[in-house]
Short mmCIF file of C-alpha atoms in Angstrom, two decimals:
data_model
loop_
_atom_site.label_atom_id
_atom_site.label_comp_id
_atom_site.label_asym_id
_atom_site.label_seq_id
_atom_site.Cartn_x
_atom_site.Cartn_y
_atom_site.Cartn_z
CA UNK M 369 11.47 1.33 -7.34
CA UNK M 370 12.48 -1.11 -4.59
CA UNK M 371 9.92 -3.74 -3.66
CA UNK M 372 6.61 -3.35 -5.49
CA UNK M 373 4.47 -1.13 -3.25
CA UNK M 374 0.72 -0.90 -3.18
CA UNK M 375 -1.05 1.39 -5.62
CA UNK M 376 -2.81 4.43 -4.16
CA UNK M 377 -5.10 3.35 -1.31
CA UNK M 378 -7.37 0.33 -1.51
CA UNK M 379 -7.69 -0.12 -5.24
CA UNK M 380 -10.38 -2.75 -4.61
CA UNK M 381 -12.58 -0.22 -2.82
CA UNK M 382 -12.06 2.40 -5.51
CA UNK M 383 -13.15 -0.09 -8.17
CA UNK M 384 -16.46 -0.53 -6.40
CA UNK M 385 -16.93 3.20 -5.94
CA UNK M 386 -16.69 3.86 -9.68
CA UNK M 387 -20.44 3.96 -10.19
CA UNK M 388 -21.13 7.29 -8.55
CA UNK M 389 -17.92 9.13 -9.44
CA UNK M 390 -17.70 8.09 -13.08
CA UNK M 391 -17.18 11.65 -14.28
CA UNK M 392 -14.05 11.92 -12.20
CA UNK M 393 -12.57 8.57 -13.19
CA UNK M 394 -10.32 7.45 -15.95
CA UNK M 395 -12.23 5.83 -18.78
CA UNK M 396 -11.69 2.29 -17.47
CA UNK M 397 -13.55 3.00 -14.25
CA UNK M 398 -10.62 1.40 -12.42
CA UNK M 399 -9.59 4.12 -10.01
CA UNK M 400 -10.63 7.16 -8.13
CA UNK M 401 -8.42 10.21 -8.72
CA UNK M 402 -5.45 10.49 -6.43
CA UNK M 403 -4.96 13.93 -4.97
CA UNK M 404 -1.72 15.29 -3.58
CA UNK M 405 -2.90 17.18 -0.50
CA UNK M 406 -1.03 20.34 0.28
CA UNK M 407 0.92 20.46 3.52
CA UNK M 408 -1.41 23.26 4.59
CA UNK M 409 -5.05 23.46 3.59
CA UNK M 410 -7.24 26.47 4.21
CA UNK M 411 -9.51 25.83 7.17
CA UNK M 412 -7.80 22.58 8.21
CA UNK M 413 -7.78 21.48 11.83
CA UNK M 414 -5.29 23.11 14.16
CA UNK M 415 -2.58 20.89 15.59
CA UNK M 416 -3.04 19.58 19.11
CA UNK M 417 0.22 19.98 21.05
CA UNK M 418 2.12 16.86 22.06
CA UNK M 419 0.06 15.00 24.65
CA UNK M 420 -3.01 17.25 24.33
CA UNK M 421 -6.48 16.14 23.23
CA UNK M 422 -7.17 16.77 19.52
CA UNK M 423 -9.53 19.51 18.37
CA UNK M 424 -11.93 17.88 15.92
CA UNK M 425 -13.69 19.89 13.22
CA UNK M 426 -16.36 18.92 10.74
CA UNK M 427 -14.75 18.17 7.35
CA UNK M 428 -17.23 16.84 4.76
CA UNK M 429 -15.13 18.60 2.14
CA UNK M 430 -12.38 16.01 2.67
CA UNK M 431 -14.74 13.21 1.68
CA UNK M 432 -15.84 15.26 -1.34
CA UNK M 433 -12.21 15.81 -2.36
CA UNK M 434 -11.33 12.13 -2.01
CA UNK M 435 -14.45 10.39 -3.33
CA UNK M 436 -16.57 13.03 -5.04
CA UNK M 437 -19.15 13.16 -2.27
CA UNK M 438 -19.75 12.18 1.34
CA UNK M 439 -21.19 8.76 2.09
CA UNK M 440 -24.86 8.57 3.09
CA UNK M 441 -25.49 8.68 6.84
CA UNK M 442 -21.87 9.52 7.61
CA UNK M 443 -20.35 12.48 9.42
CA UNK M 444 -16.70 13.34 8.94
CA UNK M 445 -14.40 15.09 11.39
CA UNK M 446 -10.72 15.92 11.02
CA UNK M 447 -7.97 16.66 13.51
CA UNK M 448 -4.21 16.95 13.65
CA UNK M 449 -1.96 15.74 16.47
CA UNK M 450 1.71 16.30 17.14
CA UNK M 451 4.16 13.43 17.61
CA UNK M 452 7.87 13.54 18.43
CA UNK M 453 10.08 13.54 15.38
CA UNK M 454 12.25 10.90 17.04
CA UNK M 455 11.00 8.50 19.67
CA UNK M 456 13.54 7.13 22.12
CA UNK M 457 13.09 3.40 21.63
CA UNK M 458 15.72 2.12 24.05
CA UNK M 459 14.47 -0.21 26.75
CA UNK M 460 10.92 -1.47 27.08
CA UNK M 461 9.11 1.85 26.75
CA UNK M 462 9.04 4.54 24.10
CA UNK M 463 9.41 8.19 25.00
CA UNK M 464 10.00 11.41 23.15
CA UNK M 465 13.68 12.13 22.71
CA UNK M 466 14.60 14.97 25.06
CA UNK M 467 15.74 18.27 23.67
CA UNK M 468 14.56 20.30 20.72
CA UNK M 469 10.90 19.42 20.99
CA UNK M 470 10.56 19.08 17.22
CA UNK M 471 7.39 17.32 16.08
CA UNK M 472 5.60 15.96 13.04
CA UNK M 473 1.92 16.65 12.39
CA UNK M 474 -0.29 13.59 11.94
CA UNK M 475 -3.57 14.10 10.06
CA UNK M 476 -6.65 12.18 11.25
CA UNK M 477 -10.12 11.68 9.82
CA UNK M 478 -13.02 10.16 11.76
CA UNK M 479 -16.08 8.81 9.93
CA UNK M 480 -19.06 8.24 12.24
CA UNK M 481 -22.36 6.73 11.16
CA UNK M 482 -25.53 8.61 12.09
CA UNK M 483 -26.99 5.14 12.78
CA UNK M 484 -24.30 4.24 15.28
CA UNK M 485 -25.48 2.21 18.26
CA UNK M 486 -23.77 0.39 21.13
CA UNK M 487 -20.49 2.02 20.18
CA UNK M 488 -17.45 -0.14 20.90
CA UNK M 489 -14.79 2.46 20.05
CA UNK M 490 -12.67 3.40 17.06
CA UNK M 491 -11.39 1.19 14.25
CA UNK M 492 -8.05 2.58 13.10
CA UNK M 493 -7.28 1.78 9.44
CA UNK M 494 -4.19 1.86 7.26
CA UNK M 495 -4.04 0.86 3.56
CA UNK M 496 -0.36 0.01 3.30
CA UNK M 497 2.08 1.21 0.68
CA UNK M 498 4.08 2.30 2.53
CA UNK M 499 2.90 5.75 1.53
CA UNK M 500 -0.85 5.12 1.32
CA UNK M 501 -3.23 7.61 2.92
CA UNK M 502 -5.28 6.30 5.83
CA UNK M 503 -7.41 9.44 5.66
CA UNK M 504 -8.43 8.59 2.10
CA UNK M 505 -8.96 4.97 3.07
CA UNK M 506 -11.29 5.83 5.94
CA UNK M 507 -13.40 7.80 3.47
CA UNK M 508 -13.53 4.90 0.98
CA UNK M 509 -14.38 2.35 3.67
CA UNK M 510 -17.19 4.54 5.01
CA UNK M 511 -19.32 3.96 1.89
CA UNK M 512 -20.59 0.55 2.88
CA UNK M 513 -20.75 -2.91 1.38
CA UNK M 514 -22.56 -1.94 -1.83
CA UNK M 515 -19.51 0.13 -2.79
CA UNK M 516 -16.86 -2.26 -1.46
CA UNK M 517 -16.53 -0.54 1.91
CA UNK M 518 -17.08 -1.86 5.41
CA UNK M 519 -20.33 -3.59 6.35
CA UNK M 520 -22.92 -1.72 8.38
CA UNK M 521 -22.38 -4.18 11.24
CA UNK M 522 -18.94 -2.59 11.68
CA UNK M 523 -19.65 1.06 10.84
CA UNK M 524 -22.61 1.09 13.24
CA UNK M 525 -20.40 -0.07 16.13
CA UNK M 526 -17.13 1.77 15.43
CA UNK M 527 -15.91 5.17 14.38
CA UNK M 528 -13.72 4.57 11.32
CA UNK M 529 -10.49 6.49 11.90
CA UNK M 530 -7.82 6.95 9.27
CA UNK M 531 -4.41 8.50 9.75
CA UNK M 532 -1.72 9.51 7.30
CA UNK M 533 1.54 8.15 8.76
CA UNK M 534 4.46 10.52 9.19
CA UNK M 535 5.76 11.66 5.82
CA UNK M 536 2.59 10.64 3.96
CA UNK M 537 0.08 12.89 2.17
CA UNK M 538 -1.21 15.40 4.79
CA UNK M 539 1.20 14.42 7.60
CA UNK M 540 4.40 16.46 7.18
CA UNK M 541 4.85 14.91 3.71
CA UNK M 542 8.20 13.84 2.32
CA UNK M 543 8.63 15.47 -1.07
CA UNK M 544 11.99 15.08 -2.78
CA UNK M 545 11.53 13.18 -6.06
CA UNK M 546 10.79 15.29 -9.11
CA UNK M 547 7.93 14.40 -11.43
CA UNK M 548 10.48 14.04 -14.22
CA UNK M 549 12.50 11.49 -12.24
CA UNK M 550 9.35 9.55 -11.36
CA UNK M 551 8.42 9.47 -15.05
CA UNK M 552 11.92 8.26 -15.87
CA UNK M 553 11.79 5.60 -13.15
CA UNK M 554 8.42 4.16 -14.14
CA UNK M 555 9.23 4.36 -17.84
CA UNK M 556 12.68 2.75 -17.54
CA UNK M 557 13.28 -0.71 -18.97
CA UNK M 558 12.27 -3.16 -16.20
CA UNK M 559 15.11 -5.48 -17.26
CA UNK M 560 18.09 -3.36 -18.35
CA UNK M 561 20.37 -6.08 -19.73
CA UNK M 562 23.20 -4.08 -21.31
CA UNK M 563 25.86 -2.51 -19.13
CA UNK M 564 24.92 0.94 -20.41
CA UNK M 565 21.24 0.45 -19.58
CA UNK M 566 22.01 -0.91 -16.11
CA UNK M 567 24.44 1.92 -15.41
CA UNK M 568 21.78 4.40 -16.52
CA UNK M 569 19.37 3.02 -13.94
CA UNK M 570 22.08 3.18 -11.28
CA UNK M 571 22.63 6.85 -12.14
CA UNK M 572 18.90 7.59 -11.97
CA UNK M 573 18.63 6.05 -8.51
CA UNK M 574 21.73 7.90 -7.36
CA UNK M 575 20.17 11.17 -8.54
CA UNK M 576 16.97 10.43 -6.63
CA UNK M 577 18.95 9.57 -3.51
CA UNK M 578 21.04 12.73 -3.73
CA UNK M 579 17.94 14.90 -4.11
CA UNK M 580 16.31 13.39 -1.03
CA UNK M 581 19.54 13.53 0.95
CA UNK M 582 20.10 17.17 0.04
CA UNK M 583 16.60 18.11 1.18
CA UNK M 584 16.31 16.02 4.35
CA UNK M 585 19.76 14.77 5.32
CA UNK M 586 19.78 12.61 8.46
CA UNK M 587 16.07 13.34 8.94
CA UNK M 588 15.34 10.60 6.38
CA UNK M 589 15.92 7.98 9.06
CA UNK M 590 12.91 9.36 11.00
CA UNK M 591 10.37 7.85 8.58
CA UNK M 592 10.89 4.20 9.50
CA UNK M 593 8.13 1.82 10.49
CA UNK M 594 8.89 1.65 14.20
CA UNK M 595 8.63 5.42 14.58
CA UNK M 596 5.26 5.39 12.74
CA UNK M 597 4.00 2.48 14.85
CA UNK M 598 4.80 4.45 18.00
CA UNK M 599 2.80 7.35 16.56
CA UNK M 600 -0.18 5.00 16.40
CA UNK M 601 -0.31 4.92 20.18
CA UNK M 602 -0.70 8.70 20.18
CA UNK M 603 -3.60 8.24 17.76
CA UNK M 604 -5.14 5.56 20.01
CA UNK M 605 -5.02 7.93 22.96
CA UNK M 606 -6.30 10.83 20.82
CA UNK M 607 -9.52 8.99 19.96
CA UNK M 608 -10.03 8.02 23.61
CA UNK M 609 -9.59 4.25 23.35
CA UNK M 610 -7.90 2.33 26.16
CA UNK M 611 -6.96 -0.40 23.71
CA UNK M 612 -6.40 -0.39 19.95
CA UNK M 613 -8.75 -1.93 17.40
CA UNK M 614 -7.01 -1.87 14.03
CA UNK M 615 -7.44 -2.94 10.40
CA UNK M 616 -4.18 -2.87 8.47
CA UNK M 617 -3.76 -3.88 4.84
CA UNK M 618 -0.47 -4.98 3.25
CA UNK M 619 2.33 -2.77 4.67
CA UNK M 620 -0.27 -1.81 7.29
CA UNK M 621 0.18 -5.35 8.66
CA UNK M 622 3.79 -4.50 9.45
CA UNK M 623 2.72 -1.35 11.28
CA UNK M 624 0.24 -3.40 13.28
CA UNK M 625 2.77 -6.12 14.05
CA UNK M 626 5.32 -3.62 15.34
CA UNK M 627 2.63 -1.91 17.44
CA UNK M 628 1.69 -5.28 18.95
CA UNK M 629 5.31 -5.96 19.88
CA UNK M 630 5.75 -2.54 21.48
CA UNK M 631 2.33 -2.29 23.20
CA UNK M 632 0.92 -5.83 23.58
CA UNK M 633 -1.16 -4.84 26.62
CA UNK M 634 -2.87 -2.08 24.61
CA UNK M 635 -4.17 -4.37 21.85
CA UNK M 636 -7.90 -5.09 21.73
CA UNK M 637 -8.12 -6.60 18.21
CA UNK M 638 -5.82 -6.39 15.19
CA UNK M 639 -6.79 -7.56 11.68
CA UNK M 640 -3.68 -7.83 9.52
CA UNK M 641 -4.78 -8.47 5.92
CA UNK M 642 -2.20 -9.12 3.19
CA UNK M 643 0.54 -10.04 5.63
CA UNK M 644 4.18 -9.09 5.38
CA UNK M 645 6.82 -11.31 6.96
CA UNK M 646 8.86 -8.79 9.00
CA UNK M 647 11.86 -11.10 9.23
CA UNK M 648 12.58 -11.03 5.50
CA UNK M 649 15.46 -8.86 4.41
CA UNK M 650 15.35 -6.76 1.26
CA UNK M 651 16.58 -9.52 -1.06
CA UNK M 652 14.27 -12.20 0.32
CA UNK M 653 11.28 -9.83 0.28
CA UNK M 654 11.94 -8.85 -3.33
CA UNK M 655 12.28 -12.47 -4.45
CA UNK M 656 9.08 -13.33 -2.60
CA UNK M 657 7.26 -10.63 -4.56
CA UNK M 658 8.76 -11.79 -7.84
CA UNK M 659 7.41 -15.27 -7.10
CA UNK M 660 4.03 -13.87 -6.04
CA UNK M 661 3.53 -11.72 -9.13
CA UNK M 662 4.67 -14.55 -11.40
CA UNK M 663 2.13 -16.88 -9.78
CA UNK M 664 -0.66 -14.30 -10.07
CA UNK M 665 0.24 -13.72 -13.72
CA UNK M 666 0.07 -17.46 -14.37
CA UNK M 667 -3.44 -17.40 -12.90
CA UNK M 668 -4.34 -14.58 -15.29
CA UNK M 669 -2.90 -16.56 -18.22
CA UNK M 670 -5.01 -19.59 -17.31
CA UNK M 671 -8.12 -17.43 -16.96
CA UNK M 672 -7.43 -15.90 -20.36
CA UNK M 673 -7.05 -19.28 -22.05
CA UNK M 674 -10.39 -20.38 -20.63
CA UNK M 675 -12.24 -17.15 -21.40
CA UNK M 676 -11.33 -16.30 -24.98
CA UNK M 677 -14.60 -14.41 -25.40
CA UNK M 678 -13.40 -11.90 -22.80
CA UNK M 679 -9.65 -12.09 -23.37
CA UNK M 680 -8.36 -11.06 -26.81
CA UNK M 681 -4.90 -12.32 -25.83
CA UNK M 682 -6.01 -15.97 -25.81
CA UNK M 683 -4.75 -18.60 -26.25
CA UNK M 684 -1.31 -17.47 -25.01
CA UNK M 685 -1.54 -14.32 -22.91
CA UNK M 686 2.00 -14.72 -21.54
CA UNK M 687 3.46 -14.62 -25.04
CA UNK M 688 1.29 -11.59 -25.91
CA UNK M 689 2.33 -9.61 -22.85
CA UNK M 690 6.01 -10.58 -23.15
CA UNK M 691 5.95 -9.54 -26.80
CA UNK M 692 4.35 -6.20 -25.89
CA UNK M 693 7.12 -5.44 -23.38
CA UNK M 694 9.85 -6.52 -25.82
CA UNK M 695 8.43 -4.41 -28.67
CA UNK M 696 8.13 -1.39 -26.38
CA UNK M 697 11.88 -1.59 -25.72
CA UNK M 698 12.74 -0.91 -29.34
CA UNK M 699 9.67 0.82 -30.77
CA UNK M 700 7.35 2.26 -28.12
CA UNK M 701 3.89 3.27 -29.28
CA UNK M 702 3.32 7.02 -29.09
CA UNK M 703 0.03 8.33 -27.76
CA UNK M 704 -2.01 11.23 -29.09
CA UNK M 705 -0.26 13.58 -26.64
CA UNK M 706 3.20 12.43 -27.75
CA UNK M 707 3.87 10.31 -24.67
CA UNK M 708 5.61 7.00 -25.38
CA UNK M 709 4.45 3.69 -23.92
CA UNK M 710 7.93 2.42 -23.10
CA UNK M 711 8.59 -1.05 -21.71
CA UNK M 712 8.45 0.34 -18.19
CA UNK M 713 4.95 1.75 -18.61
CA UNK M 714 3.74 -1.51 -20.16
CA UNK M 715 5.27 -3.44 -17.25
CA UNK M 716 3.53 -1.27 -14.64
CA UNK M 717 0.24 -1.67 -16.48
CA UNK M 718 0.66 -5.40 -15.90
CA UNK M 719 1.55 -4.85 -12.23
CA UNK M 720 -1.48 -2.61 -11.77
CA UNK M 721 -3.89 -5.14 -13.24
CA UNK M 722 -2.86 -7.96 -10.92
CA UNK M 723 -4.00 -6.26 -7.72
CA UNK M 724 -7.62 -7.26 -8.43
CA UNK M 725 -9.13 -10.06 -10.46
CA UNK M 726 -11.37 -7.43 -12.05
CA UNK M 727 -8.23 -5.92 -13.59
CA UNK M 728 -7.46 -8.98 -15.70
CA UNK M 729 -9.91 -8.18 -18.47
CA UNK M 730 -8.74 -4.57 -18.50
CA UNK M 731 -5.14 -5.72 -18.99
CA UNK M 732 -6.10 -7.99 -21.86
CA UNK M 733 -7.95 -5.15 -23.56
CA UNK M 734 -5.08 -2.69 -22.99
CA UNK M 735 -2.41 -5.01 -24.43
CA UNK M 736 -4.64 -5.80 -27.42
CA UNK M 737 -5.22 -2.09 -28.06
CA UNK M 738 -1.48 -1.41 -27.74
CA UNK M 739 -0.80 -3.95 -30.50
CA UNK M 740 -3.20 -1.95 -32.66
CA UNK M 741 -1.32 1.29 -32.00
CA UNK M 742 -3.34 2.72 -29.11
CA UNK M 743 -1.47 3.00 -25.76
CA UNK M 744 -4.31 4.74 -23.87
CA UNK M 745 -5.34 1.62 -21.94
CA UNK M 746 -1.75 0.91 -20.89
CA UNK M 747 -1.36 4.46 -19.61
CA UNK M 748 -4.66 4.30 -17.71
CA UNK M 749 -3.58 1.19 -15.85
CA UNK M 750 0.00 2.30 -15.24
CA UNK M 751 -0.95 5.82 -14.17
CA UNK M 752 -3.53 4.44 -11.75
CA UNK M 753 -0.79 2.40 -10.12
CA UNK M 754 1.77 5.19 -10.10
CA UNK M 755 -0.61 7.86 -8.82
CA UNK M 756 0.23 9.95 -11.88
CA UNK M 757 -2.24 12.74 -12.59
CA UNK M 758 -3.30 13.73 -16.13
CA UNK M 759 -1.05 16.79 -15.98
CA UNK M 760 2.01 14.64 -15.25
CA UNK M 761 2.24 15.43 -11.55
CA UNK M 762 2.37 12.82 -8.79
CA UNK M 763 1.24 12.46 -5.22
CA UNK M 764 3.98 11.87 -2.65
CA UNK M 765 3.20 8.14 -2.43
CA UNK M 766 6.54 7.05 -3.83
CA UNK M 767 8.59 9.72 -2.02
CA UNK M 768 7.19 8.33 1.22
CA UNK M 769 7.52 4.75 0.02
CA UNK M 770 11.24 5.11 -0.58
CA UNK M 771 11.81 7.00 2.66
CA UNK M 772 10.08 4.30 4.72
CA UNK M 773 11.51 1.26 2.94
CA UNK M 774 15.05 2.59 2.97
CA UNK M 775 14.81 3.60 6.64
CA UNK M 776 13.64 0.06 7.45
CA UNK M 777 16.16 -1.88 5.36
CA UNK M 778 19.52 -2.76 6.87
CA UNK M 779 20.41 -5.00 3.93
CA UNK M 780 22.12 -2.97 1.20
CA UNK M 781 23.30 -5.38 -1.52
CA UNK M 782 26.24 -4.30 -3.64
CA UNK M 783 25.77 -3.46 -7.32
CA UNK M 784 27.55 -6.66 -8.36
CA UNK M 785 25.17 -8.73 -6.23
CA UNK M 786 22.13 -6.94 -7.69
CA UNK M 787 23.40 -7.61 -11.21
CA UNK M 788 23.79 -11.30 -10.37
CA UNK M 789 20.28 -11.47 -8.94
CA UNK M 790 18.91 -9.84 -12.08
CA UNK M 791 20.21 -12.72 -14.19
CA UNK M 792 19.23 -15.44 -11.73
CA UNK M 793 15.71 -14.14 -11.24
CA UNK M 794 15.25 -13.66 -15.00
CA UNK M 795 15.55 -17.43 -15.28
CA UNK M 796 13.30 -18.21 -12.31
CA UNK M 797 10.68 -15.43 -12.68
CA UNK M 798 11.01 -14.20 -16.27
CA UNK M 799 8.51 -11.34 -16.32
CA UNK M 800 8.91 -9.91 -12.80
CA UNK M 801 12.22 -11.17 -11.43
CA UNK M 802 14.61 -8.76 -13.17
CA UNK M 803 12.54 -5.71 -12.20
CA UNK M 804 12.42 -6.77 -8.55
CA UNK M 805 16.17 -7.36 -8.59
CA UNK M 806 17.13 -3.99 -10.05
CA UNK M 807 14.59 -2.37 -7.72
CA UNK M 808 17.10 -3.10 -4.95
CA UNK M 809 19.20 -0.27 -6.38
CA UNK M 810 16.95 2.32 -4.73
CA UNK M 811 17.90 1.65 -1.12
CA UNK M 812 21.42 0.59 -2.09
CA UNK M 813 21.94 4.25 -3.05
CA UNK M 814 19.99 5.80 -0.17
CA UNK M 815 21.94 8.48 1.73
CA UNK M 816 20.59 7.98 5.28
CA UNK M 817 21.28 5.38 7.94
CA UNK M 818 18.60 2.73 8.48
CA UNK M 819 16.41 2.54 11.56
CA UNK M 820 15.23 -1.10 11.57
CA UNK M 821 12.03 -2.19 13.30
CA UNK M 822 11.84 -5.00 15.90
CA UNK M 823 10.90 -8.58 14.99
CA UNK M 824 9.60 -10.91 17.65
CA UNK M 825 6.63 -12.13 19.61
CA UNK M 826 3.81 -9.97 20.89
CA UNK M 827 3.89 -11.55 24.34
CA UNK M 828 0.86 -10.51 26.38
CA UNK M 829 -1.29 -9.54 23.39
CA UNK M 830 -4.65 -11.24 22.72
CA UNK M 831 -5.12 -13.33 19.54
CA UNK M 832 -4.34 -11.34 16.38
CA UNK M 833 -6.13 -12.22 13.13
CA UNK M 834 -3.74 -12.59 10.17
CA UNK M 835 -5.50 -12.82 6.79
CA UNK M 836 -3.92 -14.13 3.59
CA UNK M 837 -5.05 -14.61 -0.02
CA UNK M 838 -3.67 -17.59 -1.91
CA UNK M 839 -3.40 -15.64 -5.19
CA UNK M 840 -2.00 -12.44 -3.69
CA UNK M 841 0.81 -11.06 -5.90
CA UNK M 842 2.18 -8.30 -3.65
CA UNK M 843 2.21 -10.06 -0.28
CA UNK M 844 2.41 -13.72 -1.25
CA UNK M 845 0.40 -16.11 0.89
CA UNK M 846 3.48 -17.77 2.41
CA UNK M 847 4.05 -14.61 4.43
CA UNK M 848 0.72 -15.00 6.26
CA UNK M 849 1.60 -18.01 8.45
CA UNK M 850 5.10 -16.59 8.85
CA UNK M 851 3.76 -13.37 10.41
CA UNK M 852 1.30 -15.28 12.59
CA UNK M 853 4.09 -17.53 13.86
CA UNK M 854 6.43 -14.61 14.55
CA UNK M 855 3.83 -12.85 16.68
CA UNK M 856 3.12 -16.02 18.61
CA UNK M 857 -0.55 -15.04 19.03
CA UNK M 858 -1.49 -14.96 15.35
CA UNK M 859 -4.51 -16.86 14.03
CA UNK M 860 -4.52 -17.43 10.26
CA UNK M 861 -7.60 -16.87 8.08
CA UNK M 862 -7.13 -17.96 4.46
CA UNK M 863 -9.03 -16.75 1.41
CA UNK M 864 -8.61 -18.95 -1.66
CA UNK M 865 -9.04 -16.01 -3.99
CA UNK M 866 -7.15 -13.68 -6.31
CA UNK M 867 -5.77 -10.19 -5.88
CA UNK M 868 -4.29 -8.25 -3.02
CA UNK M 869 -6.07 -8.49 0.39
CA UNK M 870 -9.31 -10.25 1.28
CA UNK M 871 -11.61 -8.27 3.60
CA UNK M 872 -14.47 -7.70 2.88
CA UNK M 873 -14.54 -9.74 -0.34
CA UNK M 874 -16.83 -12.69 0.42
CA UNK M 875 -19.40 -13.52 3.08
CA UNK M 876 -17.07 -16.12 4.61
CA UNK M 877 -14.22 -13.65 5.08
CA UNK M 878 -16.53 -10.84 6.15
CA UNK M 879 -18.39 -12.88 8.75
CA UNK M 880 -15.16 -14.15 10.31
CA UNK M 881 -13.53 -10.72 10.49
CA UNK M 882 -16.68 -8.97 11.72
CA UNK M 883 -17.17 -11.49 14.53
CA UNK M 884 -13.56 -10.93 15.60
CA UNK M 885 -13.75 -7.13 15.47
CA UNK M 886 -17.12 -6.84 17.21
CA UNK M 887 -17.28 -9.78 19.63
CA UNK M 888 -13.58 -10.77 19.76
CA UNK M 889 -14.56 -14.22 18.48
CA UNK M 890 -11.46 -15.79 16.96
CA UNK M 891 -12.05 -17.91 13.82
CA UNK M 892 -11.40 -21.64 14.16
CA UNK M 893 -7.86 -22.74 13.49
CA UNK M 894 -7.24 -23.40 9.79
CA UNK M 895 -10.39 -21.70 8.47
CA UNK M 896 -10.21 -21.43 4.68
CA UNK M 897 -12.75 -19.36 2.76
CA UNK M 898 -13.56 -20.33 -0.85
CA UNK M 899 -12.97 -17.89 -3.68
CA UNK M 900 -16.71 -17.42 -4.20
#
């Protein structure tokens, strides 16, 4: 993989939802099942032609598919809208490229509370990834604070609207990576030191690139972030809002930032939580993540040392995890079904656990069980991250992730440079650096031309709330002030907590974000919310 993407949508919310869907969850209770929606579903909403109003239909079955049941006091409606396959982005405005009239279908879900009052409009949500489903996320967020969703103060004033960006899940999905190649990619040694091992990873990425190029050709460049951000304005118009109110997590902050640059006069309020610095190239972004995951892992190690009653890896969790990865390289533990917990699967179990502080104890238990010959906990964590189903199939999260990242990235480092970075980052970030370096191979072998997004100020936009978490592994905190400064109208809200993204984690964060969304009250400059 290239940069470390988000796991399937809003892992934090799914953790909280575990109580009422326990029968559908993996034994840890860590995740809701990830479904791979078919491109066509019986009874799904018809597609509104380009520029036409959407035709909404009741769809409680979507909530049942995603979360096991519909949320109390919530109604769900679905629609599909058409967007141009290629927007003409020359000049100050964006228009459909003339000729052909080819379109993508964008899937929408609207969750509306039966207790809604004094409606403000719609809150558009995106979970990041890239490749995460906004439709799924809108369902999760509709369940309310007791399950980790949005507070009633928000759901009673806004429709919660999720969209699957182009190429993702239900929206003309990109599907070009075989399940076998995804298994090989996740299971591969995260630090292939020998020439033969490195060359094997190069060959695997070349095979993935060829498969996607053969299926989509030049169309792969259509999945970039700017094209998806322009689609968001179609969604804004489709729900009848003059201006956009938006909650974007992680990669969703990049979508929001690009929207604000393209349509500053159409912004009402944007919350960008888990900020990405759009000005970082592929190498800088990967090193930033290596640093962020290493820092988050150090926090886990310190927690473990101080909580030996809950962490069987104490007193030295780093040594225990490093040993587990090293042993898996030469003698992977085989599960009851014959599947081997290779070093790659152990590594992604670690990655998965760092997205929430609640995952730390699960990681400690999984690594301890692995040492005793049981890899089940490692597979539960890693599969939750990868979106791997029990039958070995995957959603299209990583197909879309590669298509978007590689369309966005102009920087294509040579193999020699990647090999050098692997060694340098092994010294600086021993557990995560090599994997982030060799992850650059993915886009280095991508067959389509890039379509980079703009980076600059959102002149004319109102204040935009940029939220960062000091212990965030995936979008390290340093990127939060960087995004705010780039936009020129950004106001930083800091959470001194752990894990990926902050809202709605604590009363301090929730109150600040809610006041901004509802009343457009901007938090005071420099507001920092404590971890608890």
